Amino acid sequence: MAEVNPFSLSGTQHSQHWPSLVSPDWWLNKAFIAVTGQPKSAWRWAPGTTSFSTQRTVLTGVVLYLAMVFGGQAIMKKVAKPIRLKRFTQLHNLALTLISGFLLLAFMEQCLTAWRQNGFFFTICGAESWTQPMEILYYLNYMTKWLEFVDTVLLVLKKKNLEFLHYYHHSLTMVLCFEELLGRVSVAWIICSINLLVHVIMYYYYFLASCGKKVWWKEIVTTLQIVQFVVDLGLCYFCLYTHVTFHAVVPLPSVGADCRGTRLAAYYGCVLLSSYLLLFVQFFIKTYIKGETGSHLGFRPLNYKQEGEKTQKTE
């Protein structure tokens, strides 16, 4: 039965914490019913059964992605002109902006409520913080990483030079999201939420750029990505240390509690995010400090082009 007041929480499902029309959980439930005929509470992550839930699928996806990168670049060298799918690029960037924003709000609806009721430590380490509604969001976030492969396809078609950072980051982030699902890592909600916030800003920037708008704040996006990894690593290393010291044979200083998640997922996340931080800092220095593009954050380029010469746009 429909609610009399759509902005009332009376009679809502247990995972809905905001009024219906502004609740991502409410809209997700409607979408699940429309597509599958069942409420989203009936969905379960089942490795080996759920779509894209096997290690073989993930490995195959990475291999095919890298084959597309290098094979596509080789093919496009033989093509006279770049292929610019302007309208499709605009729609792709706008779609990822909206999807990222929706998932960010969905994480906030679940996690802010848990934080308020049980405290911050519970949300990043508590076993009970890994709920079925959260698992759906982790899975949907994981699926967006497959959709983001389209970014690379569009750049290859445009005959853009792809840096190592681009395809390294795209391919292994998908693997990281998969490992977080398998390892049931509670702190993953912060990693996902910050990443989604950055992606809202980043894909909106790409959307404006694809529409021909002059956007001056590209380096702010890179700065936010670096800040993202600093925060992620601080929390990830804290959670890993908390887990290791709780199970250590030799007594070590600890908070006296365990952190939810497998060590494999934790080790992989710490190593991968550390490499991201180093690579993004290197990219920032190369592009905005030693590079030849103007800066709006106070960094003075060390090299200068002749007056009037246009700089090549990088993506």
Coordinates of C-alpha atoms in Angstrom, one line a residue:
M1 CA 0.0 0.0 0.0
A2 CA 1.3 3.4 -0.9
E3 CA 2.3 5.8 1.9
V4 CA -0.1 8.6 2.5
N5 CA 2.8 11.0 3.1
P6 CA 5.8 10.2 0.9
F7 CA 8.0 12.3 3.3
S8 CA 7.1 10.3 6.3
L9 CA 9.1 7.3 7.6
S10 CA 6.0 5.6 8.9
G11 CA 5.8 2.0 7.5
T12 CA 9.0 2.1 5.6
Q13 CA 11.3 -0.9 5.1
H14 CA 13.9 -1.5 7.8
S15 CA 16.9 -0.3 5.6
Q16 CA 15.2 3.0 4.7
H17 CA 16.3 5.8 7.0
W18 CA 15.2 8.9 5.0
P19 CA 11.8 9.9 3.8
S20 CA 10.7 8.0 0.7
L21 CA 11.1 10.5 -2.1
V22 CA 14.6 11.5 -1.0
S23 CA 15.7 8.0 0.1
P24 CA 18.1 6.2 -2.3
D25 CA 17.1 3.0 -0.5
W26 CA 13.5 3.6 -1.4
W27 CA 14.3 4.2 -5.0
L28 CA 16.6 1.2 -5.2
N29 CA 13.8 -1.0 -3.8
K30 CA 11.4 0.3 -6.5
A31 CA 14.1 -0.4 -9.2
F32 CA 14.6 -4.0 -7.9
I33 CA 10.9 -4.7 -7.9
A34 CA 10.5 -3.3 -11.5
V35 CA 13.5 -5.3 -12.9
T36 CA 13.4 -8.5 -10.9
G37 CA 9.9 -8.6 -9.5
Q38 CA 11.3 -8.9 -6.0
P39 CA 12.3 -6.4 -3.3
K40 CA 16.0 -5.7 -2.9
S41 CA 15.9 -7.4 0.5
A42 CA 15.7 -10.7 -1.5
W43 CA 19.0 -10.1 -3.2
R44 CA 22.2 -11.8 -2.0
W45 CA 25.8 -11.6 -3.0
A46 CA 26.7 -15.2 -3.9
P47 CA 30.2 -15.7 -5.3
G48 CA 30.1 -18.0 -8.3
T49 CA 26.4 -17.3 -8.8
T50 CA 25.9 -13.6 -8.9
S51 CA 26.9 -11.9 -12.2
F52 CA 30.6 -10.9 -12.3
S53 CA 31.3 -12.7 -9.0
T54 CA 34.1 -15.1 -9.8
Q55 CA 37.9 -14.5 -9.8
R56 CA 38.0 -15.9 -13.4
T57 CA 35.6 -13.3 -14.6
V58 CA 37.6 -10.5 -12.9
L59 CA 40.9 -11.8 -14.4
T60 CA 39.3 -12.2 -17.8
G61 CA 38.0 -8.6 -17.6
V62 CA 41.4 -7.2 -16.7
V63 CA 43.1 -9.2 -19.6
L64 CA 40.5 -8.1 -22.1
Y65 CA 40.7 -4.5 -20.9
L66 CA 44.5 -4.4 -21.3
A67 CA 44.2 -6.1 -24.7
M68 CA 41.7 -3.4 -25.7
V69 CA 44.2 -0.7 -24.5
F70 CA 47.2 -1.9 -26.5
G71 CA 45.4 -3.6 -29.3
G72 CA 43.1 -0.6 -29.8
Q73 CA 46.0 1.8 -29.8
A74 CA 47.7 -0.3 -32.5
I75 CA 44.6 -0.4 -34.6
M76 CA 44.0 3.4 -34.2
K77 CA 47.5 4.1 -35.5
K78 CA 46.3 2.9 -38.9
V79 CA 43.2 5.0 -38.8
A80 CA 43.7 8.4 -40.4
K81 CA 41.4 10.5 -38.1
P82 CA 40.4 10.1 -34.4
I83 CA 36.9 8.9 -33.8
R84 CA 35.1 11.4 -31.6
L85 CA 31.8 10.2 -30.2
K86 CA 30.8 13.6 -28.8
R87 CA 27.2 12.9 -27.8
F88 CA 28.0 9.5 -26.4
T89 CA 30.9 10.9 -24.4
Q90 CA 28.7 13.6 -22.9
L91 CA 26.0 11.0 -22.0
H92 CA 28.6 8.7 -20.5
N93 CA 30.1 11.4 -18.3
L94 CA 26.8 12.7 -17.2
A95 CA 25.5 9.2 -16.4
L96 CA 28.6 8.4 -14.2
T97 CA 28.2 11.8 -12.5
L98 CA 24.6 11.0 -11.6
I99 CA 25.2 7.3 -10.7
S100 CA 28.2 8.3 -8.5
G101 CA 26.0 10.9 -6.8
F102 CA 23.2 8.5 -6.2
L103 CA 25.4 5.8 -4.7
L104 CA 27.2 8.4 -2.5
L105 CA 23.8 9.4 -1.0
A106 CA 22.9 5.7 -0.6
F107 CA 26.1 5.0 1.4
M108 CA 25.4 8.1 3.5
E109 CA 21.8 7.0 4.2
Q110 CA 23.1 3.7 5.6
C111 CA 26.4 4.7 7.2
L112 CA 25.5 7.9 8.9
T113 CA 22.6 6.2 10.7
A114 CA 24.9 3.4 11.9
W115 CA 27.5 6.0 12.9
R116 CA 25.0 7.9 14.9
Q117 CA 23.6 4.8 16.6
N118 CA 26.8 2.8 17.2
G119 CA 29.8 5.1 16.8
F120 CA 32.4 5.6 14.1
F121 CA 34.6 2.6 15.1
F122 CA 31.6 0.3 14.7
T123 CA 31.2 1.5 11.1
I124 CA 34.8 0.8 10.1
C125 CA 35.5 -2.4 12.1
G126 CA 32.3 -3.9 13.4
A127 CA 31.2 -7.2 11.9
E128 CA 27.6 -6.2 12.2
S129 CA 28.2 -3.1 10.1
W130 CA 28.4 -5.4 7.0
T131 CA 24.7 -5.6 6.3
Q132 CA 22.7 -6.8 3.3
P133 CA 21.7 -3.3 2.2
M134 CA 25.3 -2.3 2.4
E135 CA 26.4 -5.3 0.4
I136 CA 24.1 -4.2 -2.4
L137 CA 25.8 -0.8 -2.5
Y138 CA 29.2 -2.4 -2.6
Y139 CA 28.2 -4.6 -5.5
L140 CA 26.7 -1.7 -7.4
N141 CA 29.8 0.3 -6.8
Y142 CA 31.9 -2.6 -8.1
M143 CA 29.7 -2.8 -11.2
T144 CA 30.4 0.9 -12.0
K145 CA 34.1 0.0 -12.3
W146 CA 33.2 -2.1 -15.3
L147 CA 31.3 0.8 -16.7
E148 CA 34.3 3.1 -16.2
F149 CA 36.2 1.0 -18.7
V150 CA 34.3 2.9 -21.3
D151 CA 36.5 5.9 -20.4
T152 CA 39.5 4.2 -21.9
V153 CA 37.6 3.0 -25.0
L154 CA 36.7 6.6 -25.7
L155 CA 40.3 7.8 -25.2
V156 CA 41.6 5.1 -27.5
L157 CA 39.2 6.0 -30.2
K158 CA 40.3 9.6 -29.9
K159 CA 43.9 8.5 -30.4
K160 CA 44.9 10.0 -27.0
N161 CA 48.1 8.9 -25.4
L162 CA 47.3 6.9 -22.3
E163 CA 49.6 7.1 -19.3
F164 CA 50.4 4.0 -17.3
L165 CA 48.5 5.6 -14.4
H166 CA 45.3 5.6 -16.4
Y167 CA 45.0 1.9 -17.2
Y168 CA 46.8 0.7 -14.1
H169 CA 44.2 2.6 -11.9
H170 CA 41.2 1.6 -13.9
S171 CA 41.9 -2.1 -14.1
L172 CA 43.1 -2.7 -10.5
T173 CA 40.4 -0.6 -8.9
M174 CA 37.9 -3.0 -10.3
V175 CA 39.8 -5.8 -8.7
L176 CA 40.0 -3.9 -5.4
C177 CA 36.2 -3.5 -5.3
F178 CA 35.8 -7.2 -6.0
E179 CA 38.2 -8.2 -3.2
E180 CA 36.4 -5.9 -0.8
L181 CA 33.2 -7.7 -1.6
L182 CA 34.8 -11.1 -1.1
G183 CA 36.7 -10.0 2.1
R184 CA 33.7 -8.2 3.6
V185 CA 35.9 -5.3 4.6
S186 CA 33.8 -3.0 6.8
V187 CA 36.0 0.1 6.3
A188 CA 35.3 -0.1 2.6
W189 CA 32.3 2.2 2.9
I190 CA 34.6 5.2 3.5
I191 CA 36.9 4.2 0.6
C192 CA 33.8 3.9 -1.7
S193 CA 32.2 7.1 -0.4
I194 CA 35.2 9.3 -0.8
N195 CA 35.8 7.8 -4.2
L196 CA 32.2 8.5 -5.3
L197 CA 32.5 12.1 -4.1
V198 CA 35.6 12.6 -6.2
H199 CA 33.9 10.9 -9.2
V200 CA 30.9 13.2 -9.0
I201 CA 33.3 16.2 -9.3
M202 CA 35.6 14.5 -11.8
Y203 CA 32.9 13.2 -14.2
Y204 CA 31.1 16.5 -14.0
Y205 CA 34.4 18.1 -15.1
Y206 CA 34.7 15.7 -18.0
F207 CA 31.0 16.4 -18.9
L208 CA 31.6 20.1 -19.0
A209 CA 34.8 19.6 -21.0
S210 CA 33.1 17.3 -23.5
C211 CA 30.5 20.0 -24.0
G212 CA 33.2 22.5 -25.0
K213 CA 33.2 24.4 -21.7
K214 CA 36.4 25.9 -20.4
V215 CA 37.0 24.5 -17.0
W216 CA 39.8 25.9 -14.9
W217 CA 39.8 23.5 -12.0
K218 CA 41.2 20.3 -13.4
E219 CA 44.1 20.2 -10.9
I220 CA 41.7 20.5 -8.1
V221 CA 40.3 17.1 -9.2
T222 CA 43.8 15.7 -9.0
T223 CA 44.4 17.3 -5.6
L224 CA 41.2 15.7 -4.3
Q225 CA 42.3 12.3 -5.6
I226 CA 45.6 12.6 -3.7
V227 CA 43.7 13.7 -0.5
Q228 CA 41.4 10.8 -1.0
F229 CA 44.3 8.3 -1.0
V230 CA 45.9 9.9 2.1
V231 CA 42.6 9.5 4.1
D232 CA 42.0 6.0 2.7
L233 CA 45.5 4.8 3.6
G234 CA 45.3 6.3 7.1
L235 CA 42.1 4.3 7.8
C236 CA 43.2 1.2 6.0
Y237 CA 46.5 0.9 7.9
F238 CA 44.7 1.7 11.2
C239 CA 42.1 -1.1 10.5
L240 CA 44.8 -3.6 9.4
Y241 CA 46.9 -2.8 12.5
T242 CA 43.9 -3.2 14.7
H243 CA 43.1 -6.6 13.2
V244 CA 46.7 -7.8 13.4
T245 CA 47.4 -6.7 17.0
F246 CA 44.1 -8.2 18.1
H247 CA 45.2 -11.6 16.9
A248 CA 48.9 -11.2 17.7
V249 CA 50.5 -13.9 19.9
V250 CA 52.8 -11.2 21.4
P251 CA 50.9 -8.4 23.2
L252 CA 51.1 -5.2 21.2
P253 CA 49.4 -1.8 21.8
S254 CA 45.9 -2.0 20.4
V255 CA 42.4 -0.8 20.9
G256 CA 41.4 -4.2 22.2
A257 CA 38.9 -5.0 19.4
D258 CA 39.0 -6.7 16.0
C259 CA 38.4 -5.2 12.6
R260 CA 36.1 -7.0 10.1
G261 CA 37.7 -8.2 6.8
T262 CA 40.1 -10.7 5.5
R263 CA 43.9 -10.0 5.6
L264 CA 44.2 -10.7 1.9
A265 CA 41.8 -7.9 1.1
A266 CA 43.4 -5.6 3.6
Y267 CA 47.0 -6.2 2.3
Y268 CA 45.9 -5.8 -1.3
G269 CA 44.0 -2.6 -0.4
C270 CA 47.0 -1.1 1.5
V271 CA 49.5 -1.9 -1.2
L272 CA 47.3 -0.8 -4.1
L273 CA 46.2 2.5 -2.5
S274 CA 49.9 3.2 -1.5
S275 CA 50.9 2.8 -5.2
Y276 CA 48.0 5.1 -6.3
L277 CA 49.2 7.8 -3.9
L278 CA 52.7 7.7 -5.2
L279 CA 51.6 7.6 -8.9
F280 CA 49.1 10.5 -8.4
V281 CA 51.6 12.6 -6.6
Q282 CA 54.1 11.9 -9.4
F283 CA 51.4 12.9 -12.0
F284 CA 50.6 16.1 -10.1
I285 CA 54.2 17.2 -10.0
K286 CA 54.8 16.3 -13.7
T287 CA 51.6 18.0 -14.9
Y288 CA 51.1 21.0 -12.6
I289 CA 54.5 21.9 -11.2
K290 CA 57.1 20.8 -13.8
G291 CA 54.6 20.8 -16.6
E292 CA 53.7 23.5 -19.1
T293 CA 50.1 24.1 -18.2
G294 CA 48.9 27.1 -16.2
S295 CA 48.1 26.5 -12.5
H296 CA 45.3 27.9 -10.4
L297 CA 46.6 26.6 -7.0
G298 CA 49.7 28.7 -6.8
F299 CA 52.1 26.2 -8.4
R300 CA 54.4 27.9 -10.9
P301 CA 55.3 25.8 -13.9
L302 CA 59.1 25.4 -14.4
N303 CA 58.9 25.3 -18.2
Y304 CA 57.1 27.7 -20.5
K305 CA 55.9 27.5 -24.0
Q306 CA 56.3 30.4 -26.4
E307 CA 53.6 33.0 -26.2
G308 CA 50.5 32.1 -28.1
E309 CA 51.4 28.4 -28.4
K310 CA 48.5 26.1 -27.4
T311 CA 49.0 23.3 -25.0
Q312 CA 47.7 19.9 -25.7
K313 CA 44.7 18.8 -23.7
T314 CA 45.3 15.7 -21.6
E315 CA 42.6 13.4 -20.3

